[in-house]
Coordinates of C-alpha atoms in Angstrom, one line a residue:
M1 CA 0.1 0.1 0.0
S2 CA 1.6 3.3 -1.1
Q3 CA -0.7 5.6 0.8
R4 CA -2.5 5.4 4.0
P5 CA -5.5 3.0 3.5
Q6 CA -8.9 3.7 4.9
A7 CA -9.5 1.7 8.0
L8 CA -12.5 1.0 10.3
F9 CA -12.8 -0.1 13.8
A10 CA -15.1 -3.3 14.3
L11 CA -15.2 -4.2 18.0
D12 CA -16.9 -3.2 21.3
A13 CA -16.6 0.5 21.4
A14 CA -15.8 0.5 25.1
N15 CA -12.5 -1.2 24.5
V16 CA -11.2 1.2 22.0
P17 CA -9.7 3.7 24.5
Q18 CA -8.1 0.8 26.5
L19 CA -6.6 -1.0 23.5
F20 CA -5.7 2.4 21.7
P21 CA -4.7 5.2 24.3
P22 CA -3.7 8.4 22.6
E23 CA -0.1 7.5 21.9
V24 CA -1.0 4.2 20.4
L25 CA -4.0 5.7 18.5
A26 CA -1.8 8.4 17.1
R27 CA 0.8 5.7 15.8
L28 CA -2.0 3.8 14.2
Q29 CA -3.4 6.8 12.3
K30 CA 0.0 7.5 10.9
S31 CA -0.4 4.3 8.9
V32 CA -4.2 4.3 8.2
D33 CA -6.9 6.9 7.7
M34 CA -9.7 6.4 10.1
D35 CA -12.5 8.0 12.2
P36 CA -11.8 6.8 15.6
D37 CA -15.4 7.8 16.7
L38 CA -17.0 5.3 14.1
V39 CA -16.8 1.9 15.7
A40 CA -18.7 -1.0 14.0
R41 CA -20.7 -3.4 16.2
D42 CA -23.3 -4.1 13.6
F43 CA -22.2 -4.3 9.9
T44 CA -25.9 -3.5 8.9
D45 CA -25.8 -0.1 10.4
P46 CA -26.1 2.4 7.5
R47 CA -23.1 4.7 8.6
V48 CA -21.0 1.4 8.9
L49 CA -22.1 0.1 5.4
D50 CA -21.2 3.5 4.1
A51 CA -17.7 3.2 5.5
L52 CA -17.3 -0.5 4.6
A53 CA -17.6 0.3 1.0
R54 CA -14.3 2.3 1.3
T55 CA -12.7 0.2 4.0
E56 CA -9.2 -1.4 3.1
V57 CA -8.2 -2.5 6.7
L58 CA -10.6 -3.6 9.5
V59 CA -9.2 -3.1 13.0
T60 CA -11.1 -5.7 15.0
G61 CA -11.0 -6.8 18.6
W62 CA -13.4 -8.3 21.4
G63 CA -17.0 -7.9 20.1
C64 CA -16.3 -7.8 16.4
P65 CA -19.4 -8.9 14.5
R66 CA -19.0 -12.0 12.2
I67 CA -17.3 -11.3 8.8
D68 CA -19.0 -13.5 6.4
E69 CA -19.7 -13.0 2.5
T70 CA -22.3 -10.5 3.1
V71 CA -20.1 -8.4 4.9
L72 CA -17.2 -8.8 2.3
D73 CA -19.5 -8.0 -0.5
A74 CA -20.0 -4.7 1.3
A75 CA -16.3 -4.2 1.5
P76 CA -15.0 -4.9 -1.9
R77 CA -11.7 -2.9 -1.1
L78 CA -10.9 -4.9 2.2
R79 CA -7.4 -6.2 2.1
A80 CA -6.6 -6.8 5.8
V81 CA -8.0 -7.6 9.2
L82 CA -5.7 -6.5 12.0
H83 CA -7.0 -8.2 15.3
S84 CA -6.3 -6.5 18.6
A85 CA -7.0 -9.6 20.7
G86 CA -6.3 -13.3 20.6
S87 CA -8.4 -15.9 18.7
V88 CA -10.2 -14.9 15.6
K89 CA -12.4 -17.8 15.7
S90 CA -15.5 -15.9 16.8
F91 CA -15.8 -13.7 13.7
A92 CA -13.5 -14.9 11.1
T93 CA -15.1 -17.1 8.3
P94 CA -13.5 -19.2 5.6
A95 CA -14.7 -16.3 3.2
L96 CA -11.8 -14.2 4.4
R97 CA -9.3 -16.7 3.3
E98 CA -11.1 -17.5 0.1
R99 CA -11.1 -13.9 -0.9
G100 CA -7.3 -13.5 0.0
V101 CA -7.8 -11.0 2.9
A102 CA -4.8 -11.0 5.2
V103 CA -5.7 -11.6 8.8
S104 CA -3.4 -10.7 11.6
S105 CA -3.8 -11.5 15.4
A106 CA -2.2 -10.0 18.6
A107 CA -2.4 -13.4 20.0
A108 CA 1.4 -13.6 20.6
A109 CA 1.1 -10.4 22.5
N110 CA -1.9 -11.6 24.7
A111 CA 0.2 -14.8 25.4
L112 CA 2.8 -12.8 27.5
P113 CA 0.6 -11.9 30.5
V114 CA -0.9 -15.3 30.7
A115 CA 2.6 -16.8 30.7
E116 CA 3.7 -14.3 33.3
Y117 CA 0.7 -15.1 35.6
T118 CA 1.5 -18.9 35.1
L119 CA 5.1 -18.4 36.0
A120 CA 4.1 -16.5 39.2
M121 CA 1.7 -19.3 40.2
I122 CA 4.4 -21.9 39.5
L123 CA 6.8 -20.2 41.8
L124 CA 4.3 -19.5 44.5
A125 CA 2.9 -23.0 44.4
G126 CA 6.3 -24.6 44.7
K127 CA 6.8 -22.6 47.8
D128 CA 3.3 -23.6 49.1
V129 CA 2.6 -19.8 49.4
L130 CA -1.0 -19.9 48.8
A131 CA -1.8 -22.6 51.3
A132 CA 0.6 -21.2 53.9
R133 CA -1.3 -17.7 53.7
D134 CA -4.6 -19.5 54.2
R135 CA -3.3 -21.5 57.2
M136 CA -1.9 -18.3 58.9
R137 CA -5.3 -16.5 58.2
A138 CA -7.3 -19.4 60.0
E139 CA -4.9 -20.0 62.7
R140 CA -3.8 -16.4 63.4
T141 CA -0.3 -17.5 64.1
S142 CA 2.7 -19.4 62.7
A143 CA 5.3 -21.5 63.8
G144 CA 8.1 -19.0 63.1
W145 CA 11.2 -19.7 61.2
G146 CA 12.0 -23.3 60.3
V147 CA 12.7 -25.7 57.6
I148 CA 9.6 -26.9 56.0
P149 CA 10.0 -30.2 54.1
A150 CA 8.5 -31.1 50.8
I151 CA 8.4 -27.5 49.4
G152 CA 10.7 -25.5 47.1
N153 CA 11.5 -24.9 43.6
Y154 CA 14.8 -26.5 43.3
G155 CA 14.6 -29.5 40.9
R156 CA 10.8 -29.5 41.0
R157 CA 9.4 -31.1 37.7
V158 CA 6.8 -28.8 36.0
G159 CA 4.6 -30.5 33.4
V160 CA 3.4 -28.2 30.5
I161 CA 0.5 -29.6 28.7
G162 CA 0.4 -28.0 25.2
A163 CA 3.1 -26.2 23.2
S164 CA 0.7 -23.3 22.3
R165 CA 2.0 -19.7 22.2
I166 CA 1.5 -19.5 25.9
G167 CA 3.0 -22.8 26.6
R168 CA 6.1 -22.0 24.6
R169 CA 6.3 -18.7 26.4
V170 CA 6.0 -20.5 29.7
L171 CA 8.8 -22.7 28.8
E172 CA 11.0 -19.7 28.0
L173 CA 10.3 -18.0 31.2
L174 CA 11.1 -21.2 33.2
R175 CA 14.7 -21.4 31.8
P176 CA 16.4 -19.0 34.4
F177 CA 15.1 -21.3 37.2
D178 CA 16.3 -24.5 38.7
L179 CA 13.0 -26.2 37.8
R180 CA 12.8 -29.2 35.4
P181 CA 9.9 -28.5 32.8
V182 CA 8.7 -31.4 30.6
L183 CA 6.1 -31.2 27.8
T184 CA 3.3 -33.3 26.4
D185 CA 1.6 -32.3 23.1
P186 CA 0.1 -34.6 20.3
Y187 CA 1.3 -32.2 17.6
V188 CA 4.9 -32.0 18.7
D189 CA 7.7 -34.5 17.9
E190 CA 11.1 -35.2 19.7
R191 CA 12.9 -33.0 17.4
R192 CA 10.7 -30.0 18.1
A193 CA 10.6 -30.7 21.9
A194 CA 14.5 -30.7 21.7
A195 CA 14.3 -27.3 20.0
L196 CA 12.3 -26.1 22.9
G197 CA 14.8 -27.6 25.4
V198 CA 12.4 -30.0 27.0
P199 CA 11.9 -33.6 27.2
L200 CA 8.7 -34.9 25.5
L201 CA 6.5 -37.3 27.7
P202 CA 3.1 -38.9 27.1
L203 CA 0.4 -37.3 29.2
D204 CA 0.1 -40.1 31.8
E205 CA 3.9 -40.0 32.5
L206 CA 3.8 -36.2 32.7
L207 CA 1.0 -36.4 35.1
R208 CA 2.5 -39.1 37.3
T209 CA 5.9 -37.4 37.6
S210 CA 5.2 -33.6 37.8
G211 CA 4.7 -31.9 41.0
I212 CA 3.1 -28.8 39.1
V213 CA 1.0 -29.3 35.9
T214 CA 0.2 -26.2 33.9
V215 CA -2.7 -26.6 31.1
H216 CA -1.9 -24.6 27.9
A217 CA -3.9 -26.9 25.3
P218 CA -6.6 -25.4 23.0
E219 CA -10.4 -26.4 23.5
T220 CA -11.4 -28.8 20.8
P221 CA -13.7 -31.9 21.0
E222 CA -10.6 -34.0 21.7
T223 CA -9.5 -31.9 24.6
H224 CA -12.9 -31.7 26.4
H225 CA -12.4 -32.9 29.8
M226 CA -8.8 -34.1 29.0
I227 CA -8.0 -33.8 32.6
G228 CA -10.7 -36.1 34.3
R229 CA -11.0 -38.6 37.2
R230 CA -8.5 -40.9 35.8
E231 CA -5.8 -38.4 35.0
L232 CA -6.2 -36.6 38.3
A233 CA -5.7 -39.8 40.1
L234 CA -2.4 -40.2 38.3
M235 CA -1.0 -37.0 39.9
P236 CA 1.2 -37.5 43.0
D237 CA 0.1 -36.4 46.4
G238 CA 0.7 -32.7 46.9
A239 CA 0.8 -31.9 43.3
V240 CA -0.7 -28.7 42.0
L241 CA -2.8 -28.1 38.8
I242 CA -2.8 -24.9 37.0
N243 CA -5.3 -24.0 34.4
T244 CA -5.1 -20.8 32.4
A245 CA -6.4 -22.2 29.2
R246 CA -10.2 -23.1 29.0
G247 CA -12.2 -24.3 31.8
A248 CA -13.8 -27.3 30.1
L249 CA -10.3 -28.9 29.6
V250 CA -10.6 -30.0 33.2
D251 CA -13.7 -32.2 34.5
H252 CA -14.7 -29.9 37.5
D253 CA -16.7 -32.6 39.2
A254 CA -13.7 -34.9 39.2
L255 CA -11.4 -32.0 40.4
V256 CA -13.8 -31.1 43.3
A257 CA -13.9 -34.7 44.4
E258 CA -9.9 -34.8 44.4
L259 CA -9.9 -31.3 46.2
R260 CA -12.1 -32.5 48.9
T261 CA -9.7 -35.1 49.8
G262 CA -6.9 -32.7 50.3
R263 CA -4.5 -34.6 48.0
L264 CA -4.2 -31.9 45.3
T265 CA -4.3 -28.3 44.8
A266 CA -5.8 -26.3 41.9
I267 CA -4.9 -22.8 40.7
L268 CA -7.8 -21.9 38.1
D269 CA -8.0 -18.7 36.3
V270 CA -10.6 -20.2 34.0
T271 CA -13.6 -22.4 35.0
D272 CA -16.5 -24.4 33.6
P273 CA -18.9 -22.8 33.6
E274 CA -17.4 -19.3 33.7
P275 CA -18.3 -17.4 35.7
L276 CA -18.8 -20.0 38.5
P277 CA -22.3 -20.2 40.0
A278 CA -22.5 -18.9 43.5
D279 CA -22.8 -22.2 45.2
S280 CA -19.8 -23.7 43.4
P281 CA -17.6 -25.6 46.1
L282 CA -14.6 -24.2 44.4
Y283 CA -15.1 -20.8 46.3
D284 CA -14.6 -22.6 49.6
L285 CA -12.5 -25.6 49.1
P286 CA -9.1 -24.9 50.9
G287 CA -7.1 -26.5 48.0
A288 CA -8.8 -24.4 45.2
F289 CA -7.3 -20.9 44.3
V290 CA -9.6 -19.4 41.8
T291 CA -9.1 -16.0 39.9
P292 CA -11.7 -14.4 37.6
H293 CA -10.0 -15.0 34.3
L294 CA -7.4 -12.2 34.6
A295 CA -4.3 -13.8 33.4
G296 CA -4.8 -12.4 29.8
S297 CA -4.2 -8.9 29.0
Q298 CA -5.8 -6.5 31.6
G299 CA -5.6 -2.8 32.5
N300 CA -2.4 -1.2 30.9
E301 CA -1.5 -4.5 29.2
L302 CA -4.3 -3.8 26.6
A303 CA -2.1 -1.0 25.0
R304 CA 0.3 -3.7 24.0
L305 CA -2.4 -5.5 21.9
G306 CA -3.1 -2.0 20.3
L307 CA 0.5 -1.4 19.8
T308 CA 0.9 -4.7 17.8
V309 CA -2.0 -3.7 15.5
A310 CA -0.4 -0.2 15.0
Q311 CA 3.0 -2.1 14.1
E312 CA 1.2 -4.5 11.7
A313 CA -0.4 -1.4 10.0
E314 CA 3.0 0.1 9.5
R315 CA 4.2 -3.1 7.9
L316 CA 1.1 -3.1 5.5
L317 CA 2.0 0.6 4.5
A318 CA 5.4 -0.4 3.9
G319 CA 4.4 -3.2 1.5
D320 CA 5.4 -5.9 3.8
R321 CA 3.5 -9.0 5.1
P322 CA 2.0 -9.0 8.6
A323 CA 4.3 -10.5 11.2
Y324 CA 1.6 -12.2 13.0
A325 CA -0.5 -13.6 10.2
V326 CA -3.2 -16.2 11.2
D327 CA -2.3 -19.7 10.4
W328 CA -5.5 -21.1 9.0
A329 CA -4.5 -24.6 8.9
A330 CA -3.6 -24.5 12.7
L331 CA -6.7 -22.3 13.6
E332 CA -8.8 -25.3 14.9
R333 CA -6.0 -26.3 17.2
E334 CA -5.8 -23.0 18.9
A335 CA -7.6 -21.6 21.9

């Protein structure tokens, strides 16, 4: 593109100032010509339809309407969709690929805070920090300084389920620590695992031998309840399960049953259903630490997603390909 292409926002308007604060919006507008006050939430709106006729770049985000053949017919000049969030599954249709529209996603940027959350929870869990805090709160005292057996992060095996963007980033973040990460992923072979610097194990062996297990697989029919009663029973006493992927990957009935025995601990940033109903035992079980789906980009981290879009727009203007193009073949295996 030799001159600034016409662009249009298509997302929940309330998210625009969070994703594109003034400095990020200004950078984006150096590469595209757009009205920041016109935000499409309904592609049948007359003002939006008028803008679509001229639009070459759609800047999308959470709340983007579905982009199907009817929308593409109304946007004959569309050349690129730049998504300021992770997965494009909710709105991207095969018609985009069929018509040669480039689709880019900020999924890699959104993976960073999830991996950081996971790293923090791994380190805290290894020191039994969360349970120790609960004990102190309940007992209003502590034993004082002393050696506590069976805790610590030296040589602890961490099982990573899924070499997704987040899973790979977690492996990178674990490298400086004296932990022993291992990986399971049906789409990764020994050569690829070696490139990631970790042993590749079958799921059952990973579960049997890991003190901490962290889930980073996508939600597909094959992964639904992939961690169920049988799998949880394989985990050693005192093990910790961390899930920041999708709640349905873990059978919550089976998990609650295990947590009630006191044998395992679970750190859940995602649940099934989400949000949890008010009467869920996960709110009260001492072995459950539940957070409200906040591992992904929040607060000032949203600007990083907008910046990724601005950088992609700069590449388009320079005639380059997007750096974070969606892999259509792998889309079904992604979260």
